[in-house]
PDB file of C-alpha atoms in Angstrom:
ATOM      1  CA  UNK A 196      -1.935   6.025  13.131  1.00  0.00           C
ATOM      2  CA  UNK A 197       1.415   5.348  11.877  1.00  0.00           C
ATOM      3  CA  UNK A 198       0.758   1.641  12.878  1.00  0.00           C
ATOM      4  CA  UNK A 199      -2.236   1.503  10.375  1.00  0.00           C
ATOM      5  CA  UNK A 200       0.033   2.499   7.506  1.00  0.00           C
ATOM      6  CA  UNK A 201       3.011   0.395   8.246  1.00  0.00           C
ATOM      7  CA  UNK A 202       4.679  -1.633   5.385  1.00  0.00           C
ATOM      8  CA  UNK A 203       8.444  -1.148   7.956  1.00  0.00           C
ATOM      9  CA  UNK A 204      10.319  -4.552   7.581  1.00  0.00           C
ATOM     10  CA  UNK A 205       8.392  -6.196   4.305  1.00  0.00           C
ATOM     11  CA  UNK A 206       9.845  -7.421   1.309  1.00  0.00           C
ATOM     12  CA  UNK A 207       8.539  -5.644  -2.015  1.00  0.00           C
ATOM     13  CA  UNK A 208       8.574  -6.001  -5.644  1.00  0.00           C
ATOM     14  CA  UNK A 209       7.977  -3.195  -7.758  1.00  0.00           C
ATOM     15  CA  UNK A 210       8.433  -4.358 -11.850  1.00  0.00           C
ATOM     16  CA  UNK A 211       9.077  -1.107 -14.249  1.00  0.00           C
ATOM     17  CA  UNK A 212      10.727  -0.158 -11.126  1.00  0.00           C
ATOM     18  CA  UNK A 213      13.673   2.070 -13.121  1.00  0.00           C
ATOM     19  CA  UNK A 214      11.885   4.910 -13.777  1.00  0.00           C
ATOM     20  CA  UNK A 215       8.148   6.797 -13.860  1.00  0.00           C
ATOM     21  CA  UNK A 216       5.951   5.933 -11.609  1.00  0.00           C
ATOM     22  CA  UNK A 217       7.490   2.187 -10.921  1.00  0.00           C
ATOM     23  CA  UNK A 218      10.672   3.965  -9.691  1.00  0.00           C
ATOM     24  CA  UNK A 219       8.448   6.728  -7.908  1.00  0.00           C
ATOM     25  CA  UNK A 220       6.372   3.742  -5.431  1.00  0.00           C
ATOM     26  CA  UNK A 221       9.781   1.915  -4.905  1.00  0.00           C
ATOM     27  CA  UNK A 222      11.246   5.651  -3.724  1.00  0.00           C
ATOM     28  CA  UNK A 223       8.342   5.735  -1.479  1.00  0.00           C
ATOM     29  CA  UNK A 224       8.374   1.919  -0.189  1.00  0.00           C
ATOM     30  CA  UNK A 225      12.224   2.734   0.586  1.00  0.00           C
ATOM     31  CA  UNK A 226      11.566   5.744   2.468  1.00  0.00           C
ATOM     32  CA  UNK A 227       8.864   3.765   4.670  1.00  0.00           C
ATOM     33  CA  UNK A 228      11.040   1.150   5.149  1.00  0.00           C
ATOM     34  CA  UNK A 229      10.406  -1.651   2.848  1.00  0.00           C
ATOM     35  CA  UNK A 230      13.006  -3.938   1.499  1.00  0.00           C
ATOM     36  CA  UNK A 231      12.236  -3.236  -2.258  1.00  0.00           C
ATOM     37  CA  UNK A 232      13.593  -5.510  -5.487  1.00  0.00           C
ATOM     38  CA  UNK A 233      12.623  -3.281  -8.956  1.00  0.00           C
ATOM     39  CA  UNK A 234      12.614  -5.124 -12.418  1.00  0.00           C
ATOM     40  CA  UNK A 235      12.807  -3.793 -15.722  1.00  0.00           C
ATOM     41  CA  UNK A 236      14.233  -4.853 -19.153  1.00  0.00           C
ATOM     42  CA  UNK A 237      17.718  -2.632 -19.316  1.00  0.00           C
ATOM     43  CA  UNK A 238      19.698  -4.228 -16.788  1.00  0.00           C
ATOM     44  CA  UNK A 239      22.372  -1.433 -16.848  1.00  0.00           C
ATOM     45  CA  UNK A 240      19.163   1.080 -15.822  1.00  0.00           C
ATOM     46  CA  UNK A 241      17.589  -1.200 -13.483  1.00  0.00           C
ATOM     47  CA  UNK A 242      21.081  -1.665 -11.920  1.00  0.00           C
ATOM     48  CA  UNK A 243      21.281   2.258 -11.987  1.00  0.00           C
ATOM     49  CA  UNK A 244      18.179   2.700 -10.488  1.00  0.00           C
ATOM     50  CA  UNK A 245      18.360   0.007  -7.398  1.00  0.00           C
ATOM     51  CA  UNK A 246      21.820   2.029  -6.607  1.00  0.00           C
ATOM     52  CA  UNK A 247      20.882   5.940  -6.887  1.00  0.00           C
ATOM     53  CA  UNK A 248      17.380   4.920  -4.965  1.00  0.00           C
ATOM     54  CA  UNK A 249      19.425   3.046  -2.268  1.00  0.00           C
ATOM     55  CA  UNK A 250      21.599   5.928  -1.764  1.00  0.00           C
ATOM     56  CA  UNK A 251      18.974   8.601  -1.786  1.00  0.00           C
ATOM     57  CA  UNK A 252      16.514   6.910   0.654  1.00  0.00           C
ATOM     58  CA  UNK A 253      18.257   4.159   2.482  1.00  0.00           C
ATOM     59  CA  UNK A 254      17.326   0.737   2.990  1.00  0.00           C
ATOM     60  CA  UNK A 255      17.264  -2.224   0.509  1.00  0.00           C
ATOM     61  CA  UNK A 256      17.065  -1.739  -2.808  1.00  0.00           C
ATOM     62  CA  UNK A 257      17.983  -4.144  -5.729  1.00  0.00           C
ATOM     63  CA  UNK A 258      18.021  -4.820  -8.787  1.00  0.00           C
ATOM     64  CA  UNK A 259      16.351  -8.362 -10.643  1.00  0.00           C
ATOM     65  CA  UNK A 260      16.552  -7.186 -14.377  1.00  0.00           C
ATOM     66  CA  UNK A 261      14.188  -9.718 -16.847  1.00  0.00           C
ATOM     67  CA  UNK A 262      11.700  -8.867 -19.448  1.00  0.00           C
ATOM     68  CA  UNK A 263       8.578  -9.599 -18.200  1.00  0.00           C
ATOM     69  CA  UNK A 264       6.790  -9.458 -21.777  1.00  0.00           C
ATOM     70  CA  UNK A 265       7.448 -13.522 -22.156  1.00  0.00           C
ATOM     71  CA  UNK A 266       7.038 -16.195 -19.840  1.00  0.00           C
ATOM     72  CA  UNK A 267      10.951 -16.973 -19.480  1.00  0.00           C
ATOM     73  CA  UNK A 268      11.598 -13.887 -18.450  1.00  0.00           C
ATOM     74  CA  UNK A 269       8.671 -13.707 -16.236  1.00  0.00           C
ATOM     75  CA  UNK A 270      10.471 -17.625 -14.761  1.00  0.00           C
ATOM     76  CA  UNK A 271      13.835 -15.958 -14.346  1.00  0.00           C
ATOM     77  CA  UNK A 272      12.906 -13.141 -12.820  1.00  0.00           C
ATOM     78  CA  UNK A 273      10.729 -15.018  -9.957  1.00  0.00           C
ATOM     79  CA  UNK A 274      13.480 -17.533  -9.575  1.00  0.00           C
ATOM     80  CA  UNK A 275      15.732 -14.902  -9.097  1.00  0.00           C
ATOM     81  CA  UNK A 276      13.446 -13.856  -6.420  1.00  0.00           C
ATOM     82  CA  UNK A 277      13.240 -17.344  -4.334  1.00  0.00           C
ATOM     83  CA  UNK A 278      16.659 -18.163  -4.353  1.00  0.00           C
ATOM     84  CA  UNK A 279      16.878 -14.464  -2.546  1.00  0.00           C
ATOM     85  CA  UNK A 280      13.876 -14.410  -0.247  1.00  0.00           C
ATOM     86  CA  UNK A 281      11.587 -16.872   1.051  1.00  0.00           C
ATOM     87  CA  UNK A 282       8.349 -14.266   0.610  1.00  0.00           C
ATOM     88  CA  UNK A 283       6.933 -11.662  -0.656  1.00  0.00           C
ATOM     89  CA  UNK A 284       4.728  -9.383   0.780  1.00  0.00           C
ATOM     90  CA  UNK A 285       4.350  -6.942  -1.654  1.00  0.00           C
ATOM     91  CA  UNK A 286       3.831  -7.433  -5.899  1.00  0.00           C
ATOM     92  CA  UNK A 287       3.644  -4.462  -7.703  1.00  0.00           C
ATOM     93  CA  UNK A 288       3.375  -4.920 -11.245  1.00  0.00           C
ATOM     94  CA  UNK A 289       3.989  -1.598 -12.929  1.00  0.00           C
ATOM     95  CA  UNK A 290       6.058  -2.974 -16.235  1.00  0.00           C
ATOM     96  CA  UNK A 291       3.771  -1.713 -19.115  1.00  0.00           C
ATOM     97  CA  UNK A 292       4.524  -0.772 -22.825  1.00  0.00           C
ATOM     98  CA  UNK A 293       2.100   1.211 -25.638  1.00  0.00           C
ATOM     99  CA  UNK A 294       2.162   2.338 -28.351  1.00  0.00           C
ATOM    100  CA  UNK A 295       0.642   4.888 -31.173  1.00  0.00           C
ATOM    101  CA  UNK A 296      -0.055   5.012 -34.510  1.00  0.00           C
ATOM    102  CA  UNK A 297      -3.310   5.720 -36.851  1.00  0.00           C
ATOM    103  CA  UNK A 298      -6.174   3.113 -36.537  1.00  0.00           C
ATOM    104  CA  UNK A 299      -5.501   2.514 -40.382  1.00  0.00           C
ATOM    105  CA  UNK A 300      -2.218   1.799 -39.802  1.00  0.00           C
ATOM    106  CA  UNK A 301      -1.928   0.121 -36.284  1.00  0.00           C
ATOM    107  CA  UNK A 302       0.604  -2.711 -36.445  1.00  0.00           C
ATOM    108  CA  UNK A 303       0.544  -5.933 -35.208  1.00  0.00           C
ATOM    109  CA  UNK A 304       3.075  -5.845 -33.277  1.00  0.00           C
ATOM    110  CA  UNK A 305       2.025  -2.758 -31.076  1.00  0.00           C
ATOM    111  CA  UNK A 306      -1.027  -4.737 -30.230  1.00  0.00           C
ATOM    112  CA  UNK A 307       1.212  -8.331 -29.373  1.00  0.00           C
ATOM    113  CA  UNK A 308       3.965  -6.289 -27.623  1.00  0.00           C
ATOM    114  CA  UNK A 309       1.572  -3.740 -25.317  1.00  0.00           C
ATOM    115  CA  UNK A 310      -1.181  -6.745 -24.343  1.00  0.00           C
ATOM    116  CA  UNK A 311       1.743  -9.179 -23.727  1.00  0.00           C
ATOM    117  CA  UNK A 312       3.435  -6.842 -21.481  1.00  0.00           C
ATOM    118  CA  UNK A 313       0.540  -4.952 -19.793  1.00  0.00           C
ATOM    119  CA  UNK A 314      -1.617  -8.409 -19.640  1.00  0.00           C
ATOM    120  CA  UNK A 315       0.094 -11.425 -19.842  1.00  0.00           C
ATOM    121  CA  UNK A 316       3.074 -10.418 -17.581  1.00  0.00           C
ATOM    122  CA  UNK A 317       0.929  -9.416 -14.811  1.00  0.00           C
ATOM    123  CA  UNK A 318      -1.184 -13.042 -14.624  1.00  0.00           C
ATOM    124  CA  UNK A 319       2.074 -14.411 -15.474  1.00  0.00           C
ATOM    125  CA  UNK A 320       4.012 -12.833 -12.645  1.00  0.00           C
ATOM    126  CA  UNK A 321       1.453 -12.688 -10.140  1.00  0.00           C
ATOM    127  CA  UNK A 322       0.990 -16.427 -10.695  1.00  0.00           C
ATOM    128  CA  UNK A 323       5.204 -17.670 -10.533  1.00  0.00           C
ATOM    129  CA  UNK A 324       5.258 -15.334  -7.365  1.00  0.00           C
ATOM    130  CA  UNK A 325       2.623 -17.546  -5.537  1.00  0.00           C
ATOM    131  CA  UNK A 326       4.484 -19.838  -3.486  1.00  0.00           C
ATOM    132  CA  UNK A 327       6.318 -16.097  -1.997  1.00  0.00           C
ATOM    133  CA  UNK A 328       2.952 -14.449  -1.460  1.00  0.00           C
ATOM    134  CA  UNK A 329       1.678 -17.528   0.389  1.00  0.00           C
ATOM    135  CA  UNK A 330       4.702 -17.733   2.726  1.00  0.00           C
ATOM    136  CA  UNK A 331       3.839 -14.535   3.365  1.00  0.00           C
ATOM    137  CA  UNK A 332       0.297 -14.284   4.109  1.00  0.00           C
ATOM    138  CA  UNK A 333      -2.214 -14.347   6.899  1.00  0.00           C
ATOM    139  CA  UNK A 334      -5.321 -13.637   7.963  1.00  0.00           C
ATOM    140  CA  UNK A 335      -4.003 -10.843  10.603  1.00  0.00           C
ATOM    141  CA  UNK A 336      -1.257  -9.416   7.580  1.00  0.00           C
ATOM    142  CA  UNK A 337      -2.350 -10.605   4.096  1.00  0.00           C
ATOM    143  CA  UNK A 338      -0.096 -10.444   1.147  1.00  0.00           C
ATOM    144  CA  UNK A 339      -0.639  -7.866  -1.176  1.00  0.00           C
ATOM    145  CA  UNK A 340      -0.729  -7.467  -5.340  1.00  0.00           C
ATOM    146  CA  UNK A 341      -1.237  -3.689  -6.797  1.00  0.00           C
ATOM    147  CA  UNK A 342      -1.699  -4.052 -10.669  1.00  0.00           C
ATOM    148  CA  UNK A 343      -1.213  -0.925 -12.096  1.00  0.00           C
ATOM    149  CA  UNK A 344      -4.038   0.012 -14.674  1.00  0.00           C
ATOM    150  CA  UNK A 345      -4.537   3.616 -16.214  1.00  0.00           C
ATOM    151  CA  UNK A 346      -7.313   6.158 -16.858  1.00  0.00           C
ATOM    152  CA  UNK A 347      -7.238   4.963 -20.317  1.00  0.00           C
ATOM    153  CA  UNK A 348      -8.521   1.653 -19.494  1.00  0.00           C
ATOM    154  CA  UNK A 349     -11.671   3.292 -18.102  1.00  0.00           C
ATOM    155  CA  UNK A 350     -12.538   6.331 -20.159  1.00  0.00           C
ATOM    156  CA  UNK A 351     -11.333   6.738 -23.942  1.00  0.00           C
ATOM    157  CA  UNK A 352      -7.899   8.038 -24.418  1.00  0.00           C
ATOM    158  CA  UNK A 353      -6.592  10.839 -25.760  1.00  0.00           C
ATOM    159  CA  UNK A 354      -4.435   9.255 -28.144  1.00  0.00           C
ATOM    160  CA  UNK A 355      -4.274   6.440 -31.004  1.00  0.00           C
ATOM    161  CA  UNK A 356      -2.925   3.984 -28.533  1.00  0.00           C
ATOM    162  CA  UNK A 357      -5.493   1.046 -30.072  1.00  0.00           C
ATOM    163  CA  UNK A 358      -4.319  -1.675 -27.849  1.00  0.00           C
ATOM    164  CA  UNK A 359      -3.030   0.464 -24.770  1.00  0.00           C
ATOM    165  CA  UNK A 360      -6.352   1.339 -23.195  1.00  0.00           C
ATOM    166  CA  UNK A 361      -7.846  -2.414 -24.062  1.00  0.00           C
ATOM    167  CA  UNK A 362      -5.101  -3.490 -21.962  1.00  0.00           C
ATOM    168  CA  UNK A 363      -5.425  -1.449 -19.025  1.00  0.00           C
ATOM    169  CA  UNK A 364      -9.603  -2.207 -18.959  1.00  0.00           C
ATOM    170  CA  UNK A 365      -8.052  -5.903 -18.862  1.00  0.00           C
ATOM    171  CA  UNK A 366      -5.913  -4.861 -16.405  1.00  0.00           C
ATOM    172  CA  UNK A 367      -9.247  -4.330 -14.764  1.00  0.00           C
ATOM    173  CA  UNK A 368     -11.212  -6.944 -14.925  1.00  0.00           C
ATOM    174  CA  UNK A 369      -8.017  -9.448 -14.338  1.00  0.00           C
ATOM    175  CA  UNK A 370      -8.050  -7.799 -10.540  1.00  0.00           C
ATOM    176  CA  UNK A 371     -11.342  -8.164 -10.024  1.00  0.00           C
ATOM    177  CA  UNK A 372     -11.042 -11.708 -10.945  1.00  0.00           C
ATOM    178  CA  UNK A 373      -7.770 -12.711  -9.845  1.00  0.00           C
ATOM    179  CA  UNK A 374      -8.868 -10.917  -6.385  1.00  0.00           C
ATOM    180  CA  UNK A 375     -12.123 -13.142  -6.082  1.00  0.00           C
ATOM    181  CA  UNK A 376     -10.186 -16.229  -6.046  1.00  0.00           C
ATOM    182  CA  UNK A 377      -6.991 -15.368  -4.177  1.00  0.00           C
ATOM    183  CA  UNK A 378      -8.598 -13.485  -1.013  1.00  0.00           C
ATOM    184  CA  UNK A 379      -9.424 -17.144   0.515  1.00  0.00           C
ATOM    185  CA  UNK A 380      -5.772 -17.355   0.774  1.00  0.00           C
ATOM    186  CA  UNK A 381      -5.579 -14.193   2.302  1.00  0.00           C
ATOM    187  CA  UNK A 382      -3.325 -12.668  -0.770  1.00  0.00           C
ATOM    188  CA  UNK A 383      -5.451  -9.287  -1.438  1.00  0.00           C
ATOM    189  CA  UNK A 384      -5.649  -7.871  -5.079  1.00  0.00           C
ATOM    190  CA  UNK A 385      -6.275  -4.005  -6.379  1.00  0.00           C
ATOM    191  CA  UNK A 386      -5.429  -2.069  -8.879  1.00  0.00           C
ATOM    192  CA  UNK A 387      -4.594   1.505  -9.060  1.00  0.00           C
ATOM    193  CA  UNK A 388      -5.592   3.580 -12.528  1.00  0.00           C
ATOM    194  CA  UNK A 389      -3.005   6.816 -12.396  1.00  0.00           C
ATOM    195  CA  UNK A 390      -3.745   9.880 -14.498  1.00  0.00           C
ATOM    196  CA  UNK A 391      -0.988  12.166 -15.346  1.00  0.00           C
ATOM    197  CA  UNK A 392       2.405  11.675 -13.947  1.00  0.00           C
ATOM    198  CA  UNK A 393       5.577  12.623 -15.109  1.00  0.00           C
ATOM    199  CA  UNK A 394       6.995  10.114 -17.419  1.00  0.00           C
ATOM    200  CA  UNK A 395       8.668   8.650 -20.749  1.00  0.00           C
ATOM    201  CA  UNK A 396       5.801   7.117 -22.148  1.00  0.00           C
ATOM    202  CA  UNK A 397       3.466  10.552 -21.175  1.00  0.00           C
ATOM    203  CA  UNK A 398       6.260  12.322 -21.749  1.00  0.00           C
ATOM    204  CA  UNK A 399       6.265  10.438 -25.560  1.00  0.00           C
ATOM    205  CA  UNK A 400       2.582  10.910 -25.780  1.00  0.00           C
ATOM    206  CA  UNK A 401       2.316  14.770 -24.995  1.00  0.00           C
ATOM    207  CA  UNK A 402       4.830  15.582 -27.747  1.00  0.00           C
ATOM    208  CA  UNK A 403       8.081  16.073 -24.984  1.00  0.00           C
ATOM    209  CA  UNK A 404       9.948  12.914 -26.947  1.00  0.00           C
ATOM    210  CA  UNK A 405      10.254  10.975 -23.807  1.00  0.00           C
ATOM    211  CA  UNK A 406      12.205  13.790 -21.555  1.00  0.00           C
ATOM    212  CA  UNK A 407      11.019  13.841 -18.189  1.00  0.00           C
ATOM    213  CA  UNK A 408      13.382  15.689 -16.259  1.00  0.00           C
ATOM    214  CA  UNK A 409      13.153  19.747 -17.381  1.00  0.00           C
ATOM    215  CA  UNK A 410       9.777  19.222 -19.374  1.00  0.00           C
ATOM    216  CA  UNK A 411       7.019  21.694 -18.826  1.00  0.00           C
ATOM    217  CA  UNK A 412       5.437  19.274 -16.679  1.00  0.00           C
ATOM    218  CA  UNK A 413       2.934  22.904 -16.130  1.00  0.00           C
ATOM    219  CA  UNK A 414       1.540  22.714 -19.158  1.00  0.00           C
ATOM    220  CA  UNK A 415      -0.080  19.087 -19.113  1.00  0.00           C
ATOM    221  CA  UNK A 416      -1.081  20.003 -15.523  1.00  0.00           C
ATOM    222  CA  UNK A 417      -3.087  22.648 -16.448  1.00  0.00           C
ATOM    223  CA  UNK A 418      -5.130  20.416 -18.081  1.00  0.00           C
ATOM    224  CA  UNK A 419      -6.163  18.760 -15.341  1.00  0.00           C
ATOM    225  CA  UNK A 420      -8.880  19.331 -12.641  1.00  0.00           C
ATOM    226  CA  UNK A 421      -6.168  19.451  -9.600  1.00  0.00           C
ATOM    227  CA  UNK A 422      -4.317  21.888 -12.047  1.00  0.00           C
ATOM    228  CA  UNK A 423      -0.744  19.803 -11.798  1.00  0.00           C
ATOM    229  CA  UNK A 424       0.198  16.201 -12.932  1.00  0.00           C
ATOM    230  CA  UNK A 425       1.045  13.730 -10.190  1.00  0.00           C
ATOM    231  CA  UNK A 426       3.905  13.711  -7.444  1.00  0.00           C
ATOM    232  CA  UNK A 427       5.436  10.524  -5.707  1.00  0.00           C
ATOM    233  CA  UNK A 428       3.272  11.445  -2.774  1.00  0.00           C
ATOM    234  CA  UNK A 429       0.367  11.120  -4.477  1.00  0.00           C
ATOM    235  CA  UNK A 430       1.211   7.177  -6.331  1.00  0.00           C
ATOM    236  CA  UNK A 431       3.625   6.330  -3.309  1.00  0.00           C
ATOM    237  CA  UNK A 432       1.074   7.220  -0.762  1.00  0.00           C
ATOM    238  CA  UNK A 433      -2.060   5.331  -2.259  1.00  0.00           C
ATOM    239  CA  UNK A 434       0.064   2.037  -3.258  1.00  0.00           C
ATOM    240  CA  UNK A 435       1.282   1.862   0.721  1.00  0.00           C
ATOM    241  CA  UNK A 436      -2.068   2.433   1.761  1.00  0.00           C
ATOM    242  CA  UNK A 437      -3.481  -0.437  -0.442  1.00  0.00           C
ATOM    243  CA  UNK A 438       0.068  -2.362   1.377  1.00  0.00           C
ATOM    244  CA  UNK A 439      -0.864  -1.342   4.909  1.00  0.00           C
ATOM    245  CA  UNK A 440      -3.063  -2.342   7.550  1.00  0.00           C
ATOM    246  CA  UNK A 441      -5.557   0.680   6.898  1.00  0.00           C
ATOM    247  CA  UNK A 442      -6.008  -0.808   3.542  1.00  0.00           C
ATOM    248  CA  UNK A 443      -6.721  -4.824   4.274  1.00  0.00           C
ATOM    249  CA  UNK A 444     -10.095  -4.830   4.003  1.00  0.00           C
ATOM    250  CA  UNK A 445     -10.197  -3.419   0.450  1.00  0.00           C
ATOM    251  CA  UNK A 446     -10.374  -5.524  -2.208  1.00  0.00           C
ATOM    252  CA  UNK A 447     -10.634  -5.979  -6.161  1.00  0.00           C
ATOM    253  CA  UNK A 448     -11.263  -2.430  -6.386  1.00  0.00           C
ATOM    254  CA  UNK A 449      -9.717  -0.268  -8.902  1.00  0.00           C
ATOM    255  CA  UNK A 450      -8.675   3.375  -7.278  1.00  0.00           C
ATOM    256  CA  UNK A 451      -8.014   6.378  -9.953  1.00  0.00           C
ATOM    257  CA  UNK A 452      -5.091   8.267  -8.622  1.00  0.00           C
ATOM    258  CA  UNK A 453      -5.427  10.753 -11.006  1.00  0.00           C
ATOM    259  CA  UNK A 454      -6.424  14.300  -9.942  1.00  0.00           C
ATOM    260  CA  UNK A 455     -10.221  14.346 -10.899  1.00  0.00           C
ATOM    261  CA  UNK A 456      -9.694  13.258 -14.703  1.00  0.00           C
ATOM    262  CA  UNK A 457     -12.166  10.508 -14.898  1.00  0.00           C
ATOM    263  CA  UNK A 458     -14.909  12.062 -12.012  1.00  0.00           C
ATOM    264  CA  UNK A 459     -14.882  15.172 -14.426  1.00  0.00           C
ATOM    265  CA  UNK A 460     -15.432  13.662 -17.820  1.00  0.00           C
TER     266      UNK A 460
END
């Protein structure tokens, strides 16, 4: 069994990586033992992150900081990559961005800033880190790309987040699609749509001001069918099954990790 869930010895990137539930499938890559690179804007809390995972978990960790809303910073950040590794076996592309305000009053600029991050990065990304992924891949061990969507990209959301759940339906859709034509060269696509899980932008949305550690994380679970919010287990174990051997025959689907939200709605 443990063979079928094997991701031991492959190189990973995991962007959003510094914290939520970016930092929480890097954790679990680590502990499995993945070589893991994590992106994310802050380069003094990326850097953070890469070192405190590292020393928690072992392995590889480190740190490629780059803001992956704009197609420089998309370049850099792959380039950064190549000069390090010659491929990648594992994309996860977690770096997302909302935002809330009254349909009335919805800016501009929360629409341009979430779909640029949420959308364009991930095609963007996905599409510099090629030439890795193909180095990589095989018929007998194909690549792998996890886009991470959300439960608000398939049911409507709770809050006024006007361009957040359009995103995440892209999100979608862009899996589907990007799957169809990269599964010829054995690169696999999926996308995982998470629920509630403890972090700054649920933390923002629920009222906590973007604490995580110490909020009443009870209270938003007991909203939920499973009765809790999500755990590491829960992401970190679905993303390395999508990584894994037990998961290489699933593709362009979208998997709700999310504790019954969307089945009971």
């Amino acid at each position: 069994m443990s063979d079928w869930f094997s991701i031991e010895g492959k190189v990973s990137l995991v962007t959003g990586g510094s914290r939520g539930i970016g930092e929480m499938i890097a954790a679990g890559f680590l502990m499995h033992g993945a070589k893991v690179y994590i992106s994310s804007r802050k380069k003094d809390v990326c850097d953070a992150t890469a070192e405190r995972l590292q020393e928690k978990h072992g392995g590889k960790c480190i740190s490629i900081p780059g803001d992956l809303s704009n197609l420089s910073g998309i370049e850099a950040v792959a380039a950064e990559l190549a000069q390090r590794e010659s491929q990648l076996d594992i994309l996860v592309n977690n770096a997302g961005a909302t935002w809330g305000a009254p349909l009335e009053e919805f800016p501009e600029v929360g629409w341009d800033k979430v779909m640029d991050t949420n959308v364009k990065g991930i095609f963007f990304l996905t599409q510099k880190c090629l030439p890795l992924m193909r180095n990589s891949a095989s018929a007998e061990d194909p690549a792998r790309v996890i886009n991470i969507g959300s439960i608000d990209g398939i049911h409507t959301p709770r809050f006024d987040n006007f361009s957040y759940g359009p995103s995440k339906a892209a999100v979608h859709h862009l899996t589907r699609q990007m799957a169809s034509h990269l599964v010829k060269e054995n690169i696999i696509v999926n996308a995982i749509a998470p629920g509630p899980f403890p972090s700054w932008m649920l933390s923002a949305g629920v009222g906590f001001g973007g604490q995580v550690e110490g909020a009443d994380w009870d209270s938003v679970g007991k909203g939920n069918p499973r009765g809790r919010v999500g755990t590491m287990e829960d992401i970190a174990g679905l993303a390395i099954f999508l990584s894994s051997r037990a998961g290489a025959f699933t593709v362009g689907e979208t998997i709700s990790c999310d504790g019954g939200s969307v089945a009971s709605s």
